[in-house]
PDB file of C-alpha atoms in Angstrom:
ATOM      1  CA  MET A  21     -55.361-171.797 108.212  1.00 49.00           C
ATOM      2  CA  THR A  22     -54.165-170.040 105.424  1.00 51.00           C
ATOM      3  CA  THR A  23     -53.120-166.281 105.438  1.00 50.00           C
ATOM      4  CA  THR A  24     -53.489-164.281 102.306  1.00 52.00           C
ATOM      5  CA  ALA A  25     -50.695-162.033 101.785  1.00 50.00           C
ATOM      6  CA  ALA A  26     -52.934-158.829 101.788  1.00 49.00           C
ATOM      7  CA  SER A  27     -53.571-160.402 105.182  1.00 50.00           C
ATOM      8  CA  SER A  28     -50.009-160.276 106.538  1.00 54.00           C
ATOM      9  CA  ALA A  29     -48.056-157.148 104.346  1.00 60.00           C
ATOM     10  CA  GLU A  30     -47.309-154.480 106.254  1.00 65.00           C
ATOM     11  CA  PRO A  31     -49.159-151.152 106.095  1.00 64.00           C
ATOM     12  CA  PRO A  32     -47.168-148.412 103.674  1.00 66.00           C
ATOM     13  CA  ALA A  33     -45.264-146.233 105.013  1.00 65.00           C
ATOM     14  CA  GLN A  34     -45.944-142.939 106.011  1.00 66.00           C
ATOM     15  CA  PRO A  35     -43.344-140.057 104.706  1.00 65.00           C
ATOM     16  CA  GLU A  36     -41.666-138.250 107.885  1.00 65.00           C
ATOM     17  CA  PRO A  37     -43.692-134.817 108.842  1.00 62.00           C
ATOM     18  CA  LYS A  38     -40.963-132.042 106.402  1.00 62.00           C
ATOM     19  CA  ALA A  39     -38.832-130.374 109.339  1.00 57.00           C
ATOM     20  CA  PRO A  40     -40.653-126.453 108.980  1.00 60.00           C
ATOM     21  CA  GLU A  41     -37.901-124.243 106.502  1.00 72.00           C
ATOM     22  CA  THR A  42     -35.746-121.951 109.000  1.00 84.00           C
ATOM     23  CA  PRO A  43     -35.498-118.138 107.878  1.00 76.00           C
ATOM     24  CA  LEU A  44     -32.186-118.708 107.583  1.00 75.00           C
ATOM     25  CA  ALA A  45     -32.846-121.448 105.456  1.00 83.00           C
ATOM     26  CA  ALA A  46     -34.770-119.982 103.047  1.00 79.00           C
ATOM     27  CA  ARG A  47     -32.377-116.495 102.513  1.00 75.00           C
ATOM     28  CA  ILE A  48     -29.793-119.559 101.807  1.00 82.00           C
ATOM     29  CA  ALA A  49     -32.192-121.197  99.169  1.00 86.00           C
ATOM     30  CA  ASP A  50     -33.653-117.339  98.176  1.00 80.00           C
ATOM     31  CA  GLU A  51     -29.160-116.029  97.332  1.00 81.00           C
ATOM     32  CA  GLN A  52     -29.333-119.492  95.829  1.00 83.00           C
ATOM     33  CA  ARG A  53     -31.544-119.492  93.496  1.00 86.00           C
ATOM     34  CA  ARG A  54     -30.260-115.296  92.120  1.00 83.00           C
ATOM     35  CA  ARG A  55     -26.861-116.299  92.001  1.00 85.00           C
ATOM     36  CA  ALA A  56     -28.505-118.787  89.365  1.00 87.00           C
ATOM     37  CA  VAL A  57     -30.208-116.398  87.775  1.00 87.00           C
ATOM     38  CA  VAL A  58     -27.318-114.276  87.585  1.00 86.00           C
ATOM     39  CA  GLN A  59     -24.631-116.674  86.078  1.00 84.00           C
ATOM     40  CA  ARG A  60     -27.170-117.679  82.812  1.00 85.00           C
ATOM     41  CA  THR A  61     -28.009-114.098  82.698  1.00 84.00           C
ATOM     42  CA  ALA A  62     -25.786-113.208  79.544  1.00 85.00           C
ATOM     43  CA  VAL A  63     -25.291-108.799  79.555  1.00 89.00           C
ATOM     44  CA  PRO A  64     -25.352-107.559  75.830  1.00 90.00           C
ATOM     45  CA  ARG A  65     -23.365-105.090  74.684  1.00 92.00           C
ATOM     46  CA  PRO A  66     -24.416-101.627  74.106  1.00 94.00           C
ATOM     47  CA  PRO A  67     -25.013-100.892  70.723  1.00 92.00           C
ATOM     48  CA  GLU A  68     -23.543 -97.146  71.611  1.00 93.00           C
ATOM     49  CA  PRO A  69     -20.701 -96.501  75.076  1.00 95.00           C
ATOM     50  CA  ARG A  70     -23.785 -95.527  77.781  1.00 97.00           C
ATOM     51  CA  VAL A  71     -22.137 -91.814  79.609  1.00 98.00           C
ATOM     52  CA  MET A  72     -23.692 -91.713  83.123  1.00 98.00           C
ATOM     53  CA  THR A  73     -23.414 -89.568  85.934  1.00 98.00           C
ATOM     54  CA  ILE A  74     -23.653 -91.311  88.992  1.00 97.00           C
ATOM     55  CA  ALA A  75     -24.955 -88.433  91.226  1.00 93.00           C
ATOM     56  CA  ASN A  76     -27.042 -86.969  94.402  1.00 89.00           C
ATOM     57  CA  GLN A  77     -26.450 -83.840  96.439  1.00 80.00           C
ATOM     58  CA  LYS A  78     -27.265 -84.957  99.584  1.00 78.00           C
ATOM     59  CA  GLY A  79     -24.111 -86.957 100.910  1.00 75.00           C
ATOM     60  CA  GLY A  80     -24.458 -90.310 102.941  1.00 76.00           C
ATOM     61  CA  VAL A  81     -26.301 -91.940  99.993  1.00 82.00           C
ATOM     62  CA  GLY A  82     -23.923 -94.439  98.927  1.00 86.00           C
ATOM     63  CA  LYS A  83     -23.192 -92.634  95.293  1.00 92.00           C
ATOM     64  CA  THR A  84     -19.815 -93.637  94.778  1.00 95.00           C
ATOM     65  CA  THR A  85     -19.908 -97.026  96.612  1.00 95.00           C
ATOM     66  CA  THR A  86     -22.993 -98.201  93.887  1.00 96.00           C
ATOM     67  CA  THR A  87     -20.774 -96.259  91.340  1.00 98.00           C
ATOM     68  CA  VAL A  88     -17.889 -98.465  91.478  1.00 97.00           C
ATOM     69  CA  ASN A  89     -19.820-101.298  92.659  1.00 97.00           C
ATOM     70  CA  VAL A  90     -21.583-101.254  89.091  1.00 98.00           C
ATOM     71  CA  ALA A  91     -18.960-100.525  87.466  1.00 98.00           C
ATOM     72  CA  ALA A  92     -16.416-103.689  88.661  1.00 98.00           C
ATOM     73  CA  ALA A  93     -20.329-105.946  88.222  1.00 97.00           C
ATOM     74  CA  LEU A  94     -20.438-104.302  84.179  1.00 97.00           C
ATOM     75  CA  ALA A  95     -16.613-105.721  84.085  1.00 97.00           C
ATOM     76  CA  GLN A  96     -16.762-108.850  85.363  1.00 96.00           C
ATOM     77  CA  SER A  97     -20.029-109.235  82.893  1.00 94.00           C
ATOM     78  CA  GLY A  98     -17.325-109.437  80.246  1.00 94.00           C
ATOM     79  CA  LEU A  99     -18.387-105.026  79.057  1.00 96.00           C
ATOM     80  CA  ASN A 100     -15.103-103.124  79.317  1.00 97.00           C
ATOM     81  CA  VAL A 101     -16.347 -99.671  82.108  1.00 98.00           C
ATOM     82  CA  LEU A 102     -14.394 -96.826  82.273  1.00 99.00           C
ATOM     83  CA  VAL A 103     -14.116 -94.700  85.929  1.00 99.00           C
ATOM     84  CA  ILE A 104     -14.230 -91.176  86.237  1.00 99.00           C
ATOM     85  CA  ASP A 105     -13.389 -90.406  89.166  1.00 98.00           C
ATOM     86  CA  ILE A 106     -13.901 -86.306  89.547  1.00 96.00           C
ATOM     87  CA  ASP A 107     -14.758 -85.875  93.428  1.00 94.00           C
ATOM     88  CA  PRO A 108     -11.470 -84.310  95.156  1.00 93.00           C
ATOM     89  CA  GLN A 109     -11.977 -86.480  97.204  1.00 93.00           C
ATOM     90  CA  GLY A 110     -10.898 -89.400  95.322  1.00 94.00           C
ATOM     91  CA  ASN A 111     -12.728 -92.638  96.872  1.00 95.00           C
ATOM     92  CA  ALA A 112     -13.706 -94.069  94.071  1.00 96.00           C
ATOM     93  CA  SER A 113     -10.311 -94.461  92.896  1.00 97.00           C
ATOM     94  CA  THR A 114      -9.327 -95.937  96.049  1.00 96.00           C
ATOM     95  CA  ALA A 115     -12.132 -98.728  95.645  1.00 96.00           C
ATOM     96  CA  LEU A 116     -10.777 -99.592  92.470  1.00 96.00           C
ATOM     97  CA  GLY A 117      -7.232 -99.866  94.578  1.00 95.00           C
ATOM     98  CA  ILE A 118      -5.408 -96.987  91.577  1.00 96.00           C
ATOM     99  CA  PRO A 119      -3.362 -94.969  92.372  1.00 92.00           C
ATOM    100  CA  HIS A 120      -3.927 -91.481  93.095  1.00 92.00           C
ATOM    101  CA  HIS A 121      -1.371 -89.118  94.673  1.00 90.00           C
ATOM    102  CA  ALA A 122      -0.575 -85.843  93.645  1.00 86.00           C
ATOM    103  CA  GLU A 123       2.174 -86.889  91.145  1.00 89.00           C
ATOM    104  CA  VAL A 124      -0.352 -89.397  89.104  1.00 93.00           C
ATOM    105  CA  PRO A 125      -1.794 -88.060  85.802  1.00 95.00           C
ATOM    106  CA  SER A 126      -5.243 -87.816  86.813  1.00 96.00           C
ATOM    107  CA  ILE A 127      -9.201 -86.390  85.422  1.00 97.00           C
ATOM    108  CA  TYR A 128      -7.142 -82.745  86.762  1.00 96.00           C
ATOM    109  CA  ASP A 129      -4.866 -82.524  83.473  1.00 96.00           C
ATOM    110  CA  VAL A 130      -7.332 -83.704  81.211  1.00 97.00           C
ATOM    111  CA  ILE A 131      -9.800 -80.925  82.405  1.00 96.00           C
ATOM    112  CA  THR A 132      -7.440 -77.659  82.902  1.00 94.00           C
ATOM    113  CA  ASP A 133      -4.547 -78.811  81.052  1.00 95.00           C
ATOM    114  CA  ASP A 134      -7.060 -80.513  78.264  1.00 94.00           C
ATOM    115  CA  ARG A 135      -4.395 -83.618  78.187  1.00 96.00           C
ATOM    116  CA  PRO A 136      -5.645 -86.505  76.264  1.00 97.00           C
ATOM    117  CA  LEU A 137      -8.195 -88.448  78.626  1.00 98.00           C
ATOM    118  CA  ALA A 138      -5.879 -92.092  77.331  1.00 97.00           C
ATOM    119  CA  GLU A 139      -2.836 -90.758  78.803  1.00 97.00           C
ATOM    120  CA  VAL A 140      -4.958 -91.068  82.323  1.00 98.00           C
ATOM    121  CA  LEU A 141      -6.199 -94.303  82.086  1.00 98.00           C
ATOM    122  CA  GLN A 142      -5.170 -96.697  84.405  1.00 97.00           C
ATOM    123  CA  GLU A 143      -6.557-100.799  84.128  1.00 97.00           C
ATOM    124  CA  CYS A 144      -7.809-101.453  88.135  1.00 96.00           C
ATOM    125  CA  PRO A 145      -5.605-104.061  89.283  1.00 93.00           C
ATOM    126  CA  ASP A 146      -8.455-107.110  89.973  1.00 93.00           C
ATOM    127  CA  ILE A 147     -10.618-106.681  87.096  1.00 96.00           C
ATOM    128  CA  PRO A 148     -10.074-106.738  83.957  1.00 95.00           C
ATOM    129  CA  GLY A 149     -11.736-104.797  81.572  1.00 96.00           C
ATOM    130  CA  LEU A 150     -12.334-101.890  83.636  1.00 98.00           C
ATOM    131  CA  TRP A 151     -10.619 -98.337  83.507  1.00 98.00           C
ATOM    132  CA  CYS A 152     -10.290 -95.952  86.465  1.00 98.00           C
ATOM    133  CA  ALA A 153      -9.487 -91.724  84.947  1.00 98.00           C
ATOM    134  CA  PRO A 154      -8.296 -91.134  88.696  1.00 98.00           C
ATOM    135  CA  ALA A 155      -9.174 -88.089  90.847  1.00 96.00           C
ATOM    136  CA  THR A 156      -5.896 -86.352  93.335  1.00 94.00           C
ATOM    137  CA  ILE A 157      -5.909 -83.462  95.195  1.00 92.00           C
ATOM    138  CA  ASP A 158      -5.345 -80.972  92.501  1.00 93.00           C
ATOM    139  CA  LEU A 159      -9.110 -81.216  91.763  1.00 93.00           C
ATOM    140  CA  ALA A 160      -9.908 -79.123  94.764  1.00 90.00           C
ATOM    141  CA  GLY A 161      -8.733 -76.068  93.314  1.00 91.00           C
ATOM    142  CA  ALA A 162      -9.667 -77.341  89.629  1.00 91.00           C
ATOM    143  CA  GLU A 163     -13.630 -74.521  90.181  1.00 89.00           C
ATOM    144  CA  ILE A 164     -11.491 -71.946  90.494  1.00 92.00           C
ATOM    145  CA  GLU A 165      -9.178 -72.456  87.854  1.00 93.00           C
ATOM    146  CA  LEU A 166     -12.568 -73.448  85.988  1.00 92.00           C
ATOM    147  CA  VAL A 167     -13.575 -70.347  85.824  1.00 91.00           C
ATOM    148  CA  SER A 168     -11.480 -68.125  83.705  1.00 90.00           C
ATOM    149  CA  LEU A 169     -11.183 -71.084  80.949  1.00 89.00           C
ATOM    150  CA  VAL A 170     -12.989 -71.562  77.311  1.00 87.00           C
ATOM    151  CA  ALA A 171     -15.427 -73.731  77.331  1.00 89.00           C
ATOM    152  CA  ARG A 172     -14.993 -74.362  81.116  1.00 94.00           C
ATOM    153  CA  GLU A 173     -18.462 -76.829  81.398  1.00 95.00           C
ATOM    154  CA  SER A 174     -17.548 -78.662  78.631  1.00 96.00           C
ATOM    155  CA  ARG A 175     -13.621 -79.550  78.582  1.00 97.00           C
ATOM    156  CA  LEU A 176     -14.691 -83.179  80.303  1.00 98.00           C
ATOM    157  CA  LYS A 177     -16.859 -84.070  77.239  1.00 98.00           C
ATOM    158  CA  ARG A 178     -14.776 -82.583  74.312  1.00 97.00           C
ATOM    159  CA  ALA A 179     -12.025 -85.477  76.352  1.00 98.00           C
ATOM    160  CA  VAL A 180     -14.422 -88.047  76.845  1.00 98.00           C
ATOM    161  CA  ASP A 181     -16.057 -87.413  73.250  1.00 97.00           C
ATOM    162  CA  GLU A 182     -12.264 -87.962  71.664  1.00 97.00           C
ATOM    163  CA  GLN A 183     -11.655 -90.474  73.348  1.00 97.00           C
ATOM    164  CA  LEU A 184     -14.298 -92.634  72.356  1.00 97.00           C
ATOM    165  CA  ALA A 185     -13.954 -91.443  69.010  1.00 96.00           C
ATOM    166  CA  ALA A 186     -10.433 -93.180  68.315  1.00 96.00           C
ATOM    167  CA  MET A 187     -11.391 -96.815  69.740  1.00 94.00           C
ATOM    168  CA  GLY A 188     -12.197 -99.100  67.780  1.00 90.00           C
ATOM    169  CA  ASP A 189     -15.606-101.342  67.919  1.00 86.00           C
ATOM    170  CA  ASP A 190     -13.627-104.127  69.847  1.00 85.00           C
ATOM    171  CA  GLU A 191     -11.508-101.939  72.323  1.00 88.00           C
ATOM    172  CA  ARG A 192     -14.258 -99.050  72.621  1.00 94.00           C
ATOM    173  CA  PHE A 193     -15.871 -98.619  76.656  1.00 97.00           C
ATOM    174  CA  ASP A 194     -19.606-100.305  76.983  1.00 97.00           C
ATOM    175  CA  TYR A 195     -20.232 -97.895  79.953  1.00 98.00           C
ATOM    176  CA  VAL A 196     -18.707 -94.469  81.162  1.00 98.00           C
ATOM    177  CA  LEU A 197     -19.803 -93.694  85.354  1.00 99.00           C
ATOM    178  CA  ILE A 198     -18.721 -90.698  86.273  1.00 98.00           C
ATOM    179  CA  ASP A 199     -18.314 -90.314  90.065  1.00 97.00           C
ATOM    180  CA  CYS A 200     -18.877 -86.300  90.978  1.00 92.00           C
ATOM    181  CA  PRO A 201     -18.853 -84.311  93.945  1.00 91.00           C
ATOM    182  CA  PRO A 202     -22.467 -83.721  95.953  1.00 86.00           C
ATOM    183  CA  SER A 203     -21.996 -80.684  95.779  1.00 86.00           C
ATOM    184  CA  LEU A 204     -22.962 -78.559  92.164  1.00 87.00           C
ATOM    185  CA  GLY A 205     -19.863 -76.425  90.859  1.00 92.00           C
ATOM    186  CA  LEU A 206     -18.403 -76.668  87.642  1.00 95.00           C
ATOM    187  CA  LEU A 207     -16.977 -79.853  88.412  1.00 96.00           C
ATOM    188  CA  THR A 208     -20.090 -81.501  88.520  1.00 96.00           C
ATOM    189  CA  VAL A 209     -21.620 -79.131  85.713  1.00 96.00           C
ATOM    190  CA  ASN A 210     -19.112 -80.520  83.544  1.00 97.00           C
ATOM    191  CA  ALA A 211     -20.058 -84.249  84.772  1.00 98.00           C
ATOM    192  CA  PHE A 212     -23.590 -83.648  83.571  1.00 98.00           C
ATOM    193  CA  VAL A 213     -22.964 -82.560  80.846  1.00 98.00           C
ATOM    194  CA  ALA A 214     -20.329 -85.327  79.490  1.00 98.00           C
ATOM    195  CA  ALA A 215     -22.960 -87.197  79.650  1.00 98.00           C
ATOM    196  CA  ALA A 216     -26.776 -88.631  78.335  1.00 97.00           C
ATOM    197  CA  GLU A 217     -28.139 -90.537  81.102  1.00 97.00           C
ATOM    198  CA  VAL A 218     -28.002 -90.040  84.949  1.00 97.00           C
ATOM    199  CA  PHE A 219     -27.902 -92.292  87.365  1.00 97.00           C
ATOM    200  CA  ILE A 220     -29.027 -91.515  91.411  1.00 95.00           C
ATOM    201  CA  PRO A 221     -28.500 -93.926  93.991  1.00 94.00           C
ATOM    202  CA  ILE A 222     -31.671 -92.911  97.081  1.00 91.00           C
ATOM    203  CA  GLN A 223     -30.906 -94.356 100.461  1.00 89.00           C
ATOM    204  CA  CYS A 224     -33.624 -95.927 101.993  1.00 86.00           C
ATOM    205  CA  GLU A 225     -33.899 -94.114 104.845  1.00 81.00           C
ATOM    206  CA  TYR A 226     -35.690 -90.663 106.331  1.00 76.00           C
ATOM    207  CA  TYR A 227     -35.050 -87.580 104.742  1.00 78.00           C
ATOM    208  CA  ALA A 228     -34.532 -90.096 101.697  1.00 75.00           C
ATOM    209  CA  LEU A 229     -35.826 -87.893  98.857  1.00 78.00           C
ATOM    210  CA  GLU A 230     -34.657 -84.599 100.816  1.00 77.00           C
ATOM    211  CA  GLY A 231     -33.421 -82.364  98.011  1.00 76.00           C
ATOM    212  CA  LEU A 232     -34.040 -84.610  95.291  1.00 84.00           C
ATOM    213  CA  SER A 233     -36.320 -82.088  94.313  1.00 84.00           C
ATOM    214  CA  GLN A 234     -33.434 -79.734  94.193  1.00 87.00           C
ATOM    215  CA  LEU A 235     -30.975 -81.983  92.417  1.00 91.00           C
ATOM    216  CA  LEU A 236     -33.812 -82.655  89.729  1.00 92.00           C
ATOM    217  CA  ASN A 237     -34.411 -78.785  89.079  1.00 93.00           C
ATOM    218  CA  ASN A 238     -30.563 -78.535  88.149  1.00 93.00           C
ATOM    219  CA  ILE A 239     -30.511 -82.333  86.087  1.00 95.00           C
ATOM    220  CA  GLY A 240     -33.743 -79.706  84.238  1.00 95.00           C
ATOM    221  CA  MET A 241     -31.367 -76.719  84.173  1.00 95.00           C
ATOM    222  CA  ILE A 242     -28.081 -77.989  82.116  1.00 96.00           C
ATOM    223  CA  ARG A 243     -31.182 -79.718  79.740  1.00 96.00           C
ATOM    224  CA  ARG A 244     -31.897 -76.712  78.700  1.00 96.00           C
ATOM    225  CA  HIS A 245     -29.098 -75.043  78.836  1.00 95.00           C
ATOM    226  CA  LEU A 246     -25.817 -77.223  78.104  1.00 96.00           C
ATOM    227  CA  ASN A 247     -26.581 -80.965  77.711  1.00 97.00           C
ATOM    228  CA  PRO A 248     -30.532 -80.949  76.470  1.00 97.00           C
ATOM    229  CA  ARG A 249     -29.857 -84.898  75.430  1.00 96.00           C
ATOM    230  CA  LEU A 250     -29.304 -85.140  79.207  1.00 96.00           C
ATOM    231  CA  ASP A 251     -32.047 -87.204  81.002  1.00 94.00           C
ATOM    232  CA  VAL A 252     -32.584 -89.146  84.918  1.00 94.00           C
ATOM    233  CA  SER A 253     -32.746 -92.794  83.356  1.00 94.00           C
ATOM    234  CA  THR A 254     -32.173 -94.585  86.762  1.00 96.00           C
ATOM    235  CA  ILE A 255     -33.086 -94.956  90.433  1.00 94.00           C
ATOM    236  CA  LEU A 256     -31.259 -97.761  92.254  1.00 96.00           C
ATOM    237  CA  LEU A 257     -32.181 -97.444  96.522  1.00 93.00           C
ATOM    238  CA  THR A 258     -29.209 -98.589  98.365  1.00 93.00           C
ATOM    239  CA  MET A 259     -28.715 -99.356 102.042  1.00 88.00           C
ATOM    240  CA  PHE A 260     -31.954-101.235 102.665  1.00 82.00           C
ATOM    241  CA  ASP A 261     -32.745-102.836 105.862  1.00 80.00           C
ATOM    242  CA  ALA A 262     -35.268-105.789 105.304  1.00 77.00           C
ATOM    243  CA  ARG A 263     -35.713-105.407 109.556  1.00 80.00           C
ATOM    244  CA  THR A 264     -37.066-102.393 109.482  1.00 82.00           C
ATOM    245  CA  ASN A 265     -40.128-101.369 108.028  1.00 82.00           C
ATOM    246  CA  LEU A 266     -38.594 -97.130 107.318  1.00 82.00           C
ATOM    247  CA  SER A 267     -36.695 -98.965 104.682  1.00 84.00           C
ATOM    248  CA  SER A 268     -39.459-100.981 103.469  1.00 86.00           C
ATOM    249  CA  ASN A 269     -41.788 -97.281 103.764  1.00 88.00           C
ATOM    250  CA  VAL A 270     -39.177 -95.069 101.469  1.00 86.00           C
ATOM    251  CA  ALA A 271     -38.908 -97.756  99.262  1.00 87.00           C
ATOM    252  CA  ASP A 272     -42.820 -97.304  98.752  1.00 89.00           C
ATOM    253  CA  GLU A 273     -43.073 -93.790  98.848  1.00 89.00           C
ATOM    254  CA  VAL A 274     -39.279 -93.916  96.086  1.00 89.00           C
ATOM    255  CA  ARG A 275     -41.481 -96.338  93.708  1.00 90.00           C
ATOM    256  CA  ALA A 276     -43.942 -94.194  93.960  1.00 91.00           C
ATOM    257  CA  HIS A 277     -42.309 -90.789  93.291  1.00 88.00           C
ATOM    258  CA  PHE A 278     -40.894 -92.737  89.981  1.00 90.00           C
ATOM    259  CA  PRO A 279     -42.306 -96.077  89.284  1.00 90.00           C
ATOM    260  CA  ASP A 280     -40.504 -96.630  86.082  1.00 89.00           C
ATOM    261  CA  ASN A 281     -37.387 -95.676  86.950  1.00 93.00           C
ATOM    262  CA  VAL A 282     -36.478 -97.322  90.091  1.00 94.00           C
ATOM    263  CA  LEU A 283     -34.929-100.822  89.882  1.00 96.00           C
ATOM    264  CA  ARG A 284     -36.281-103.584  90.947  1.00 94.00           C
ATOM    265  CA  THR A 285     -32.898-104.616  92.565  1.00 94.00           C
ATOM    266  CA  GLN A 286     -32.464-103.540  95.887  1.00 93.00           C
ATOM    267  CA  ILE A 287     -28.485-102.688  97.612  1.00 95.00           C
ATOM    268  CA  PRO A 288     -29.038-104.084 101.365  1.00 92.00           C
ATOM    269  CA  ARG A 289     -26.999-102.681 104.074  1.00 90.00           C
ATOM    270  CA  SER A 290     -23.414-104.113 104.756  1.00 91.00           C
ATOM    271  CA  VAL A 291     -20.814-104.448 106.228  1.00 93.00           C
ATOM    272  CA  ARG A 292     -18.690-105.427 103.326  1.00 94.00           C
ATOM    273  CA  ILE A 293     -20.237-103.367 101.168  1.00 95.00           C
ATOM    274  CA  SER A 294     -18.648-100.605 103.925  1.00 93.00           C
ATOM    275  CA  GLU A 295     -15.341-102.658 104.365  1.00 95.00           C
ATOM    276  CA  ALA A 296     -14.212-103.206 100.772  1.00 94.00           C
ATOM    277  CA  PRO A 297     -13.188 -99.609 100.079  1.00 93.00           C
ATOM    278  CA  SER A 298     -10.379 -99.754 103.070  1.00 92.00           C
ATOM    279  CA  TYR A 299      -8.917-102.603 101.208  1.00 94.00           C
ATOM    280  CA  GLY A 300      -8.768-100.876  97.864  1.00 93.00           C
ATOM    281  CA  GLN A 301     -11.727-103.346  96.680  1.00 95.00           C
ATOM    282  CA  THR A 302     -15.195-103.109  95.361  1.00 96.00           C
ATOM    283  CA  VAL A 303     -17.419-105.603  97.045  1.00 97.00           C
ATOM    284  CA  LEU A 304     -17.268-108.115  94.141  1.00 96.00           C
ATOM    285  CA  THR A 305     -13.747-109.031  95.053  1.00 96.00           C
ATOM    286  CA  TYR A 306     -13.477-108.892  98.874  1.00 96.00           C
ATOM    287  CA  ASP A 307     -16.662-110.757  99.157  1.00 95.00           C
ATOM    288  CA  PRO A 308     -18.105-112.122  96.729  1.00 95.00           C
ATOM    289  CA  SER A 309     -20.217-114.203  98.127  1.00 93.00           C
ATOM    290  CA  SER A 310     -21.982-111.983 100.430  1.00 94.00           C
ATOM    291  CA  SER A 311     -25.580-110.614  99.968  1.00 92.00           C
ATOM    292  CA  GLY A 312     -23.408-107.154  98.850  1.00 94.00           C
ATOM    293  CA  ALA A 313     -21.650-108.314  95.794  1.00 95.00           C
ATOM    294  CA  LEU A 314     -24.501-110.570  94.408  1.00 95.00           C
ATOM    295  CA  SER A 315     -27.521-107.166  94.792  1.00 95.00           C
ATOM    296  CA  TYR A 316     -24.725-105.329  92.937  1.00 96.00           C
ATOM    297  CA  LEU A 317     -24.554-107.897  90.630  1.00 96.00           C
ATOM    298  CA  GLU A 318     -28.233-108.412  89.548  1.00 96.00           C
ATOM    299  CA  ALA A 319     -28.546-104.161  89.359  1.00 96.00           C
ATOM    300  CA  ALA A 320     -26.013-104.307  87.196  1.00 96.00           C
ATOM    301  CA  LYS A 321     -27.004-106.351  84.643  1.00 95.00           C
ATOM    302  CA  GLU A 322     -30.913-104.645  85.502  1.00 95.00           C
ATOM    303  CA  LEU A 323     -29.472-101.472  84.886  1.00 96.00           C
ATOM    304  CA  ALA A 324     -28.601-103.400  81.303  1.00 94.00           C
ATOM    305  CA  LEU A 325     -31.327-105.377  79.801  1.00 92.00           C
ATOM    306  CA  ARG A 326     -33.898-102.752  80.766  1.00 83.00           C
ATOM    307  CA  SER A 327     -34.991 -99.729  78.749  1.00 60.00           C
ATOM    308  CA  ALA A 328     -34.300 -96.763  80.166  1.00 47.00           C
ATOM    309  CA  PRO A 329     -37.929 -94.013  80.380  1.00 48.00           C
ATOM    310  CA  ALA A 330     -37.071 -90.639  81.551  1.00 52.00           C
ATOM    311  CA  VAL A 331     -37.750 -88.657  84.539  1.00 56.00           C
ATOM    312  CA  SER A 332     -39.127 -85.192  83.452  1.00 53.00           C
ATOM    313  CA  THR A 333     -37.129 -82.157  85.034  1.00 60.00           C
ATOM    314  CA  ALA A 334     -38.777 -79.831  83.322  1.00 55.00           C
TER     315      ALA A 334
END
C-alpha cells in the first residue's frame, strides 16, 4: 500500500503561548520607548532668550529641584542656560556644584552693588553650557538693603538685560531660569520684574493648590504695577506617585484648572532626585538612567517645543 506525502507529513508546529508581560517588563519597555523619543527629538533655540522665574509660595514643592534639573536638561540638549540663584539658602548653587561661600562673587553683589552679572558667573563643572550666578548668605540681608536703593524692584532686570545685550548671538543664553525664595519679598519681586514668564511647579500631594491663588494674585499685582509682560506660561506636576490615587486625583484637578498650561510630563517621586543635590549634582549626571532624569529631559524638551499660553491673573 502506497503512503502519500500528505499523510506522512508532520502537523505544523504550534507557536508557544506568549508569557504575559510583567509590570516591571512593561515599565522597562515604556522607558526605553520614551528614551528613544527624547534622543531623536531636537530642541530648537528660541528666537530670543527666555527669562523665566520658577516660583511657588508654598515650600517643599520641588521648586529648586525643578530649576536645576530643567536647566541641566536644556544644556544637555545643546542650549546655553543660566541659573540665577536669589534664594539666600543657595540650594540651586549647591545642586549645580557651584562654590557659594561668603567670599565668592555672587548675585548679592549684582543686586546691591551694581556689579556686572558677567563678573559673578560660574560654569557648572559637569554640564557644558550651564552657568550659574550663585547665592551667598549675604542675600539674607539684601531685603533690608534694597529698601533704600533706587529702582529697588528692577535691579536684577537691569543686570540681566545688560548681560544679554552684551552677548553675541552665538554665545547668548537661550534660557535664564531664576530660582527665588518662597516668600514674596523684594528678592522675589526682582525675579518677577526681570522675567517674562513664570514657571510653577506643583506637587501631587494634599493641599497642592494651597497658596496658588495668592501667588497668582501677587503675579497679577506685579503685572499691573511693575512688569506688564509677565505671564504664567508653564506648570509642572512634581512628586507624582503612580501607586496612589491621591497623586492622580491632584493631577486631574490641576489639569482641570489649567488645561493649557500644565506640561504633559509628570515628575515622579524619586529617591535619586532627592539624593543628587547632596553630591553637588543634578539627577541628570548623578543617575542618568533613572526615571527622574528621563522625566526632566522630557519636561525640558516639552517646554522648549510647546507654545506657552498665559494663565489669567486678572
